[in-house]
mmCIF file of C-alpha atoms in Angstrom:
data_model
loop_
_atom_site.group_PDB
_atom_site.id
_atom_site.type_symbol
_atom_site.label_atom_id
_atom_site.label_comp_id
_atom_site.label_asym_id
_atom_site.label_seq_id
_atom_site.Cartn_x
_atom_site.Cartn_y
_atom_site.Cartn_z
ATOM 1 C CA UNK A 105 115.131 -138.782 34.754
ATOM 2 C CA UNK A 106 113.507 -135.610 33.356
ATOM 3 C CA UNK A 107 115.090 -136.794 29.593
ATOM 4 C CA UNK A 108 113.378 -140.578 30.355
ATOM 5 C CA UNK A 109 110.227 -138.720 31.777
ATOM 6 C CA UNK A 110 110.070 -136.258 28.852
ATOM 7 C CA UNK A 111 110.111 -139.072 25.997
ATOM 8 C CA UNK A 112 106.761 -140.871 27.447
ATOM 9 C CA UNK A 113 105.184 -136.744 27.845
ATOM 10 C CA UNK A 114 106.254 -136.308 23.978
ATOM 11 C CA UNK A 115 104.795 -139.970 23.237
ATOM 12 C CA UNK A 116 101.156 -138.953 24.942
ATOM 13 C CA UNK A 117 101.124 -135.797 23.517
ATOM 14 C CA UNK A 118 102.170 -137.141 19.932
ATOM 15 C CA UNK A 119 99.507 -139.401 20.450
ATOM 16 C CA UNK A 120 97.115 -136.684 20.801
ATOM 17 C CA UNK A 121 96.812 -137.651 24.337
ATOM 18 C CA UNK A 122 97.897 -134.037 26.492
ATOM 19 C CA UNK A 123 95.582 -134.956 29.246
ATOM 20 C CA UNK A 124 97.533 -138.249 29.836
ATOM 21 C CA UNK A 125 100.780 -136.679 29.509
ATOM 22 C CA UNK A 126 99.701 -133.857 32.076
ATOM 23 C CA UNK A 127 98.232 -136.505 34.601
ATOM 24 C CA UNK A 128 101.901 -138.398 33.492
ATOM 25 C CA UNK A 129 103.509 -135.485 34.824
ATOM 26 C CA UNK A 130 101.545 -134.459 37.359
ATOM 27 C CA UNK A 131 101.427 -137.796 39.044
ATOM 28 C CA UNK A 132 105.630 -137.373 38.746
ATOM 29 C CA UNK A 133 106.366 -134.501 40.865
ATOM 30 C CA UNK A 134 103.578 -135.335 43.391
ATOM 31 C CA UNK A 135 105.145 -138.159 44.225
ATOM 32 C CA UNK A 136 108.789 -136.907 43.710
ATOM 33 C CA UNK A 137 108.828 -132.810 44.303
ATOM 34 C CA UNK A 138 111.244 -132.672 41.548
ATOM 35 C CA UNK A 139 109.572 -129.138 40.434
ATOM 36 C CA UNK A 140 113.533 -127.739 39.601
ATOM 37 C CA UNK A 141 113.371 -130.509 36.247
ATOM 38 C CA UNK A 142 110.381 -128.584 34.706
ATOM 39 C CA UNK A 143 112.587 -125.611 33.251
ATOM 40 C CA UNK A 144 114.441 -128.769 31.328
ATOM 41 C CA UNK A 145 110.748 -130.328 30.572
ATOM 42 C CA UNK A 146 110.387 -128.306 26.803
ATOM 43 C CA UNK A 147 114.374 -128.923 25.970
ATOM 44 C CA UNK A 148 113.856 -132.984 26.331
ATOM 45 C CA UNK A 149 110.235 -132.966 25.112
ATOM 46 C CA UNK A 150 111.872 -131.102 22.053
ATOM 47 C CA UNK A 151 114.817 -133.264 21.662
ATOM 48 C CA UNK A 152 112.695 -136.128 22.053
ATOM 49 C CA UNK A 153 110.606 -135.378 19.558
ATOM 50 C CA UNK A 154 113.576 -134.239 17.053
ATOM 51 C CA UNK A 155 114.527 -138.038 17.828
ATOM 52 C CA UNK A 156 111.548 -139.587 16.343
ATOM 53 C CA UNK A 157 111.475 -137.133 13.937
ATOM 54 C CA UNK A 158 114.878 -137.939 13.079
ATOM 55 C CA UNK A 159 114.038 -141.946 12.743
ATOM 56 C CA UNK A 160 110.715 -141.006 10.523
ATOM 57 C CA UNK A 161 113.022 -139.158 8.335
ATOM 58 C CA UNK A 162 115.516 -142.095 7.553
ATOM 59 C CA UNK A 163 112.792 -144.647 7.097
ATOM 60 C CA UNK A 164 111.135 -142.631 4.411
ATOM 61 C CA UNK A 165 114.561 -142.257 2.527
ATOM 62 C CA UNK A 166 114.749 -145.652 2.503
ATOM 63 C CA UNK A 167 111.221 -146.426 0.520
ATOM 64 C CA UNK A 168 111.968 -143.518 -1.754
ATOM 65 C CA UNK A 169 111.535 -144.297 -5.204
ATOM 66 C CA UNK A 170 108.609 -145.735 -7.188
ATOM 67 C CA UNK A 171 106.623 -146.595 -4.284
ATOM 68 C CA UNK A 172 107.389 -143.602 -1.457
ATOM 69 C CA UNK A 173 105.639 -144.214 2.021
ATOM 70 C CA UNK A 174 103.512 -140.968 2.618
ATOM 71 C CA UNK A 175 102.730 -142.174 5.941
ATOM 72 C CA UNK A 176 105.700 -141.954 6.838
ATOM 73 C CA UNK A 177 106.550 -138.820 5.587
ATOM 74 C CA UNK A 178 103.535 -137.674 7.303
ATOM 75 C CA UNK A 179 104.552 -139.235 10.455
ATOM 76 C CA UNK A 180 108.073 -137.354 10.414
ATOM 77 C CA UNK A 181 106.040 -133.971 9.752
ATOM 78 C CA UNK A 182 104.098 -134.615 12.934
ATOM 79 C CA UNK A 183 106.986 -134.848 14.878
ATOM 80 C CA UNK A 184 108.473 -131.672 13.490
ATOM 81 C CA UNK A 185 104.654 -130.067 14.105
ATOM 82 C CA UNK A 186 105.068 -131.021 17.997
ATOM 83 C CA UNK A 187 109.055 -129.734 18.635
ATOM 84 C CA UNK A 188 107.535 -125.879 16.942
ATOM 85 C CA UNK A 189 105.033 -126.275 18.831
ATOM 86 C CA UNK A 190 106.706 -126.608 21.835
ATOM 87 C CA UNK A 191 109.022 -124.003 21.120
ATOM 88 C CA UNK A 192 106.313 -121.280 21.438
ATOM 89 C CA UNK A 193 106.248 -119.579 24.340
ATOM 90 C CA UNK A 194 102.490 -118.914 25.642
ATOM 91 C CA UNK A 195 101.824 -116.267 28.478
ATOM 92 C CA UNK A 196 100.200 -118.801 30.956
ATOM 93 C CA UNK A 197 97.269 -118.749 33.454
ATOM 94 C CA UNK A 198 97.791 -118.820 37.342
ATOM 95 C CA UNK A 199 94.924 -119.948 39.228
ATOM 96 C CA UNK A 200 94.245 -121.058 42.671
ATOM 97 C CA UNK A 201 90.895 -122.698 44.077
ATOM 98 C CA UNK A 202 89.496 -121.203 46.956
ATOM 99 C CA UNK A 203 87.113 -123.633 49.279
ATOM 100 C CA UNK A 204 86.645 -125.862 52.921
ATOM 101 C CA UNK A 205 88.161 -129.623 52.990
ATOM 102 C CA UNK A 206 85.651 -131.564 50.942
ATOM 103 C CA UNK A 207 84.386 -129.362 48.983
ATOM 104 C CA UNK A 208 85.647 -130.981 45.666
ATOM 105 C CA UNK A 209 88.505 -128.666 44.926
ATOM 106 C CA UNK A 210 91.491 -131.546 44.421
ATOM 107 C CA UNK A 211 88.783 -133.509 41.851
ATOM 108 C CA UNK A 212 88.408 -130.246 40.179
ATOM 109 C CA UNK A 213 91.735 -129.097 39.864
ATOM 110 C CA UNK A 214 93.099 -132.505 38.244
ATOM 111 C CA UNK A 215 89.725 -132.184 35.758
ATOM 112 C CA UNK A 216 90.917 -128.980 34.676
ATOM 113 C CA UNK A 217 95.085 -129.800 34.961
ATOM 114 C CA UNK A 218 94.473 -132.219 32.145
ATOM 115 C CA UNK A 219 91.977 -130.228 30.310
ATOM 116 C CA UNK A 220 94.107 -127.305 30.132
ATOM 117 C CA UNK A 221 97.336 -129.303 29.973
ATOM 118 C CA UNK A 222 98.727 -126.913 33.322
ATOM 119 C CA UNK A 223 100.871 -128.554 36.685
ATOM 120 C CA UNK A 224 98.257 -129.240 39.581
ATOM 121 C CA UNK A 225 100.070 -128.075 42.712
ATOM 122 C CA UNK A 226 98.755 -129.589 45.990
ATOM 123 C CA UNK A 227 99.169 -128.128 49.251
ATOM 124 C CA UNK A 228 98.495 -131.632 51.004
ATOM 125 C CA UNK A 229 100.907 -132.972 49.357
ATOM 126 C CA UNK A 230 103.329 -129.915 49.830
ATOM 127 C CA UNK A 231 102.739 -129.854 53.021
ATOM 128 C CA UNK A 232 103.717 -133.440 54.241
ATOM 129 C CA UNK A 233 106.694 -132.924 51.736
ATOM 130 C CA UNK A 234 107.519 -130.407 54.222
ATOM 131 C CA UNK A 235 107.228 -132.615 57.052
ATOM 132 C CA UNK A 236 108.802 -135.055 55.494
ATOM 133 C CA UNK A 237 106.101 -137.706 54.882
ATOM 134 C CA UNK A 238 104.881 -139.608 51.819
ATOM 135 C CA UNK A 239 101.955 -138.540 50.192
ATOM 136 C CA UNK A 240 99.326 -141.422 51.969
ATOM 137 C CA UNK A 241 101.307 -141.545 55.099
ATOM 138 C CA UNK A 242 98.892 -141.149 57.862
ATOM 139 C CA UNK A 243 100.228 -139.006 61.086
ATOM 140 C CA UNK A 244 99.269 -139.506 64.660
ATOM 141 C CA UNK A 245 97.242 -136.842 66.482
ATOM 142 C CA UNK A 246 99.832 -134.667 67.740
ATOM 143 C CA UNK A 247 101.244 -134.486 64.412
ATOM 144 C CA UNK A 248 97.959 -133.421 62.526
ATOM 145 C CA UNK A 249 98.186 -130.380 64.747
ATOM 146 C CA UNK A 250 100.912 -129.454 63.879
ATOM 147 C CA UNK A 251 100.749 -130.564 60.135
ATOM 148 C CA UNK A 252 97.271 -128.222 59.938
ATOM 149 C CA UNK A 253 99.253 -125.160 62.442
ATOM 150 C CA UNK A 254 99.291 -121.639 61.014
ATOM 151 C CA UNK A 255 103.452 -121.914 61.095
ATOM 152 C CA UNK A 256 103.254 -125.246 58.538
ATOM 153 C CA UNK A 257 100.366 -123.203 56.616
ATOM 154 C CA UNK A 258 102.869 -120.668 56.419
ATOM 155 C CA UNK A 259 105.105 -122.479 55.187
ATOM 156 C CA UNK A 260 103.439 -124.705 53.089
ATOM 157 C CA UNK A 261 101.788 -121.463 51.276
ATOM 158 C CA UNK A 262 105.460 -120.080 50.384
ATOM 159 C CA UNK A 263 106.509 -123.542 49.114
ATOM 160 C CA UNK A 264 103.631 -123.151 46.922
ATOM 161 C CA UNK A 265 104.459 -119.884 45.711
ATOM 162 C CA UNK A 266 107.805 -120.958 44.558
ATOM 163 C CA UNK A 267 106.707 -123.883 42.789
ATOM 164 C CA UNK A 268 104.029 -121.794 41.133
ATOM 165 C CA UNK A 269 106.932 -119.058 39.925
ATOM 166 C CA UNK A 270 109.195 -121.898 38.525
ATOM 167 C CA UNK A 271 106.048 -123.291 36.483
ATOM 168 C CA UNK A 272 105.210 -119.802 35.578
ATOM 169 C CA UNK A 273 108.707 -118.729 34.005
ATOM 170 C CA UNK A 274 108.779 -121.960 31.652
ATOM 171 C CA UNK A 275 105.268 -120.618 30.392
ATOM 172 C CA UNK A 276 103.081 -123.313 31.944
ATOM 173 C CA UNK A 277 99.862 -122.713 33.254
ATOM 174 C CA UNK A 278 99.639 -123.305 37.092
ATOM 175 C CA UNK A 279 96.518 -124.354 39.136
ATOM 176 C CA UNK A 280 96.875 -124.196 42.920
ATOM 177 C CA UNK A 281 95.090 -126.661 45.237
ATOM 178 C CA UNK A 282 94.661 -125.545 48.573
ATOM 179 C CA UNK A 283 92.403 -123.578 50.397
ATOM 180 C CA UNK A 284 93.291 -119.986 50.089
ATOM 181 C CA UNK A 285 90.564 -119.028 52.151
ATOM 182 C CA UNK A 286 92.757 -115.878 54.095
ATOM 183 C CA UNK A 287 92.667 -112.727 51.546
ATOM 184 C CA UNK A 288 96.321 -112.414 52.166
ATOM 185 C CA UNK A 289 97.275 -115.725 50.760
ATOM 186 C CA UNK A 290 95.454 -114.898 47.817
ATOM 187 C CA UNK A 291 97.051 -111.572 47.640
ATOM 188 C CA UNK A 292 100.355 -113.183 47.512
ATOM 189 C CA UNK A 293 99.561 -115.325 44.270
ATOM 190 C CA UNK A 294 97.995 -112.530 42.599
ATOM 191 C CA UNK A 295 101.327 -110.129 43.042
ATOM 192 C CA UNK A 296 103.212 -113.451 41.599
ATOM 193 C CA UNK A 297 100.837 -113.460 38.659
ATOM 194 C CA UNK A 298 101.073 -109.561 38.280
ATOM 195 C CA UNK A 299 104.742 -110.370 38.520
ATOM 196 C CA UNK A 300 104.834 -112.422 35.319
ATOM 197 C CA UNK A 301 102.052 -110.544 33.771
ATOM 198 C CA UNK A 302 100.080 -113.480 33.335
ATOM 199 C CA UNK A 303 96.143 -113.607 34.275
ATOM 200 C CA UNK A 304 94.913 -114.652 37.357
ATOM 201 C CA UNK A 305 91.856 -116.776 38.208
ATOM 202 C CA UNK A 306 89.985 -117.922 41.627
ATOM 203 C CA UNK A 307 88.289 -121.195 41.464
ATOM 204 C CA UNK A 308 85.625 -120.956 44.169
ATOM 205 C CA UNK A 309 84.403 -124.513 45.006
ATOM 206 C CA UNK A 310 81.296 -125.045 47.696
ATOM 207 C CA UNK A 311 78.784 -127.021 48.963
ATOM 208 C CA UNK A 312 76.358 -127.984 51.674
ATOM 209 C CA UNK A 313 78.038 -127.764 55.120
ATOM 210 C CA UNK A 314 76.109 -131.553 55.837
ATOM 211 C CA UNK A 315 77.932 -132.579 52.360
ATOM 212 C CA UNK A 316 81.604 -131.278 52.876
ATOM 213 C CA UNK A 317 81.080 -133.192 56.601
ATOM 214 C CA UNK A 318 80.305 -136.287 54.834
ATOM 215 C CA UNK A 319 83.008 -136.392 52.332
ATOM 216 C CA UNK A 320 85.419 -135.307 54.394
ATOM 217 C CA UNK A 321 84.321 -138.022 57.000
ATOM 218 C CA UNK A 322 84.389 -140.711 54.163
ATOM 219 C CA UNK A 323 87.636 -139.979 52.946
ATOM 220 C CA UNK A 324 89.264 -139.769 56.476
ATOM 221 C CA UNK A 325 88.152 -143.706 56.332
ATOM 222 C CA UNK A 326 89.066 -144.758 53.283
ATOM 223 C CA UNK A 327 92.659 -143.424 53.757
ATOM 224 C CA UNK A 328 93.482 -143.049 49.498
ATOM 225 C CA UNK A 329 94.148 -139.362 49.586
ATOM 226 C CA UNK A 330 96.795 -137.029 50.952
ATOM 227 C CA UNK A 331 94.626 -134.687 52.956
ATOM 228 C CA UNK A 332 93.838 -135.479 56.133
ATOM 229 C CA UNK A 333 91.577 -132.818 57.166
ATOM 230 C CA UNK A 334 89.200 -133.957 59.663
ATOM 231 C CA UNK A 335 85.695 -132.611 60.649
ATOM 232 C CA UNK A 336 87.743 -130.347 63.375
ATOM 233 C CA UNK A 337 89.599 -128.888 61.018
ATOM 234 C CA UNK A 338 86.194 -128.124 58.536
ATOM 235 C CA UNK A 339 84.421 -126.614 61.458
ATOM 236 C CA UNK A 340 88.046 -124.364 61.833
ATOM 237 C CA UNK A 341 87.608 -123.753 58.207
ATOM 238 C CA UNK A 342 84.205 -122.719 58.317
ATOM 239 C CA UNK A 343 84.759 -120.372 60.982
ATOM 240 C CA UNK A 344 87.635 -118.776 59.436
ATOM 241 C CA UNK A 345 86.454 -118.108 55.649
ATOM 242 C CA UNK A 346 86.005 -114.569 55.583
ATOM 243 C CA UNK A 347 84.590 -115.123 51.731
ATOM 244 C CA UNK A 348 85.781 -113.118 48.607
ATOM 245 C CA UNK A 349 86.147 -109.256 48.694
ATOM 246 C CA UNK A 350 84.116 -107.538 45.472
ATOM 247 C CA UNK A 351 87.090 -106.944 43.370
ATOM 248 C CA UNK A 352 88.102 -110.687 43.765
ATOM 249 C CA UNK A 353 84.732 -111.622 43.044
ATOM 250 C CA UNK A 354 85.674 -109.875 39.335
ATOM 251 C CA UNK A 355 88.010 -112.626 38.584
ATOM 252 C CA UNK A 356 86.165 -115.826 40.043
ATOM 253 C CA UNK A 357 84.878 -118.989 38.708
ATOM 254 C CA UNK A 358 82.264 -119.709 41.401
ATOM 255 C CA UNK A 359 81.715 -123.800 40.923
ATOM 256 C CA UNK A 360 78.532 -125.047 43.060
ATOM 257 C CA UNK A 361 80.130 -128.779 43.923
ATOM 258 C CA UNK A 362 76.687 -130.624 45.342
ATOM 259 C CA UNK A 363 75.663 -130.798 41.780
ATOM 260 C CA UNK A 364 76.831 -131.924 38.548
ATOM 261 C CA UNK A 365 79.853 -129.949 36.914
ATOM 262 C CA UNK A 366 79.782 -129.285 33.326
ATOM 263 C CA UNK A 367 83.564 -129.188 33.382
ATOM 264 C CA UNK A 368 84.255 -129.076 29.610
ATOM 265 C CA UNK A 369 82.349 -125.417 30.279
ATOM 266 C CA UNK A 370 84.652 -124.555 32.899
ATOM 267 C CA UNK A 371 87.787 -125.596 31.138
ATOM 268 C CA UNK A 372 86.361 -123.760 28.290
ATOM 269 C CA UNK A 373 86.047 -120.534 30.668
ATOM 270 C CA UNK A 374 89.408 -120.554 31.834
ATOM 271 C CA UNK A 375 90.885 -121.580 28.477
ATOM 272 C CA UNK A 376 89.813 -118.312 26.880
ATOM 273 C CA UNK A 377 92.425 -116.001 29.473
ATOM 274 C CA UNK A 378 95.275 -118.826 28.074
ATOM 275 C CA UNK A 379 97.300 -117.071 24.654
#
């Protein structure tokens, strides 16, 4: 699957599409988990590409002569372009957002996945993978408790943390949806990006407490997205977000959500601690 999956990635991004290819991928493993296939995504995207290149090559021998396709030739040089280029080995970004349910953190993050070409790790989605639940499965009330419990938070929070490692080690930049609003969770994904000596960003989404109340609300009833965070869990949230300590404040993106994001800036922003 990752060689199949790898061949439509190379495609996108040959096409000079890497925000398609990263929602491609992205959209994969949220729906699959298969995080363990991304230390074999850069061999197959490579081979892949070697393929076409391959196929490029033999068509232009066989117009050589009086008459030589360039386009072709050029064509065979772009695929050779795209296997070096994903060859190189980049010292990636880790960043996590930081925010209540609602308050635009999962639009955000896939924005800035594509953007930035990085995975997009949920924690809703992590957390009924835990549970073992689809994605847009809904769960009765006894269940929510104990999918939104401290022990499944726990839990859920270390799953994250080993995705985010695996991504790390194959040099792709991570961004991590959830919360994070308890220092210590934080604290955890910093060590792992001090680990890899690889920056570290917080993306620190808000808005009005009457606005996060009515999104949340709204997409309770329209039932299209993993989360299932309910008002009584916002008010929970709200109660429990201690905010940002100074130093963390140093390496924050604050993003106000109730109005217009210039998200080309943002990308920009975070692009600059990518080499």
């Amino acid at each position: 699957m990752a060689s199949d999956l790898a061949f439509l990635f190379m495609d996108l991004k040959h096409g000079e599409e890497p925000g398609l290819a990263w929602r491609l991928l992205n959209s994969y493993l949220f729906e699959t988990g298969d995080y363990e296939a991304l230390p074999l995504l850069g061999f197959y995207t490579v081979y892949r590409a070697m393929v076409r290149a391959k196929v490029t090559a033999i068509r232009y021998a066989q117009t050589i002569g009086d008459n030589p396709d360039r386009a072709v030739l050029e064509e065979h040089r772009s695929y050779i372009r795209l296997a070096e280029e994903c060859t190189r080995r980049r010292i990636p970004l880790l960043m996590i957002t930081c925010g209540v349910s609602g308050s635009g953190k999962t639009t955000l993050s896939a924005e800035i996945s594509s953007q930035l070409e990085c995975l997009h790790i949920r924690s809703d989605i992590e957390r009924k993978r835990i549970a073992g639940m689809a994605p847009l499965e809904r769960s009765s009330a006894e269940d929510k408790a104990s999918l939104y419990s401290q022990s499944s938070s726990e839990v859920t929070y270390r799953k994250l943390l080993d995705i985010a490692g695996i991504a790390l080690k194959e040099g792709i930049p991570v961004i991590v949806d959830a919360t994070f609003l308890q220092k210590e969770k934080r604290s955890m994904f910093r060590n792992l990006a001090a680990q890899m000596q690889c920056p570290f960003r917080i993306i620190r989404c808000h808005a009005h407490e009457i606005e996060l109340a009515e999104r949340v609300e709204k997409r309770i009833e329209e039932k299209r997205d993993a989360s299932e965070a309910d008002k009584a869990v916002l008010r929970k949230q709200l109660e429990s977000d201690s905010g940002l300590s100074e130093e963390e404040k140093t390496m924050t993106t604050e993003i106000d959500t109730g109005k217009p994001v210039d998200v080309e800036a943002v990308a920009r922003e975070l692009k600059s601690f990518i080499s």
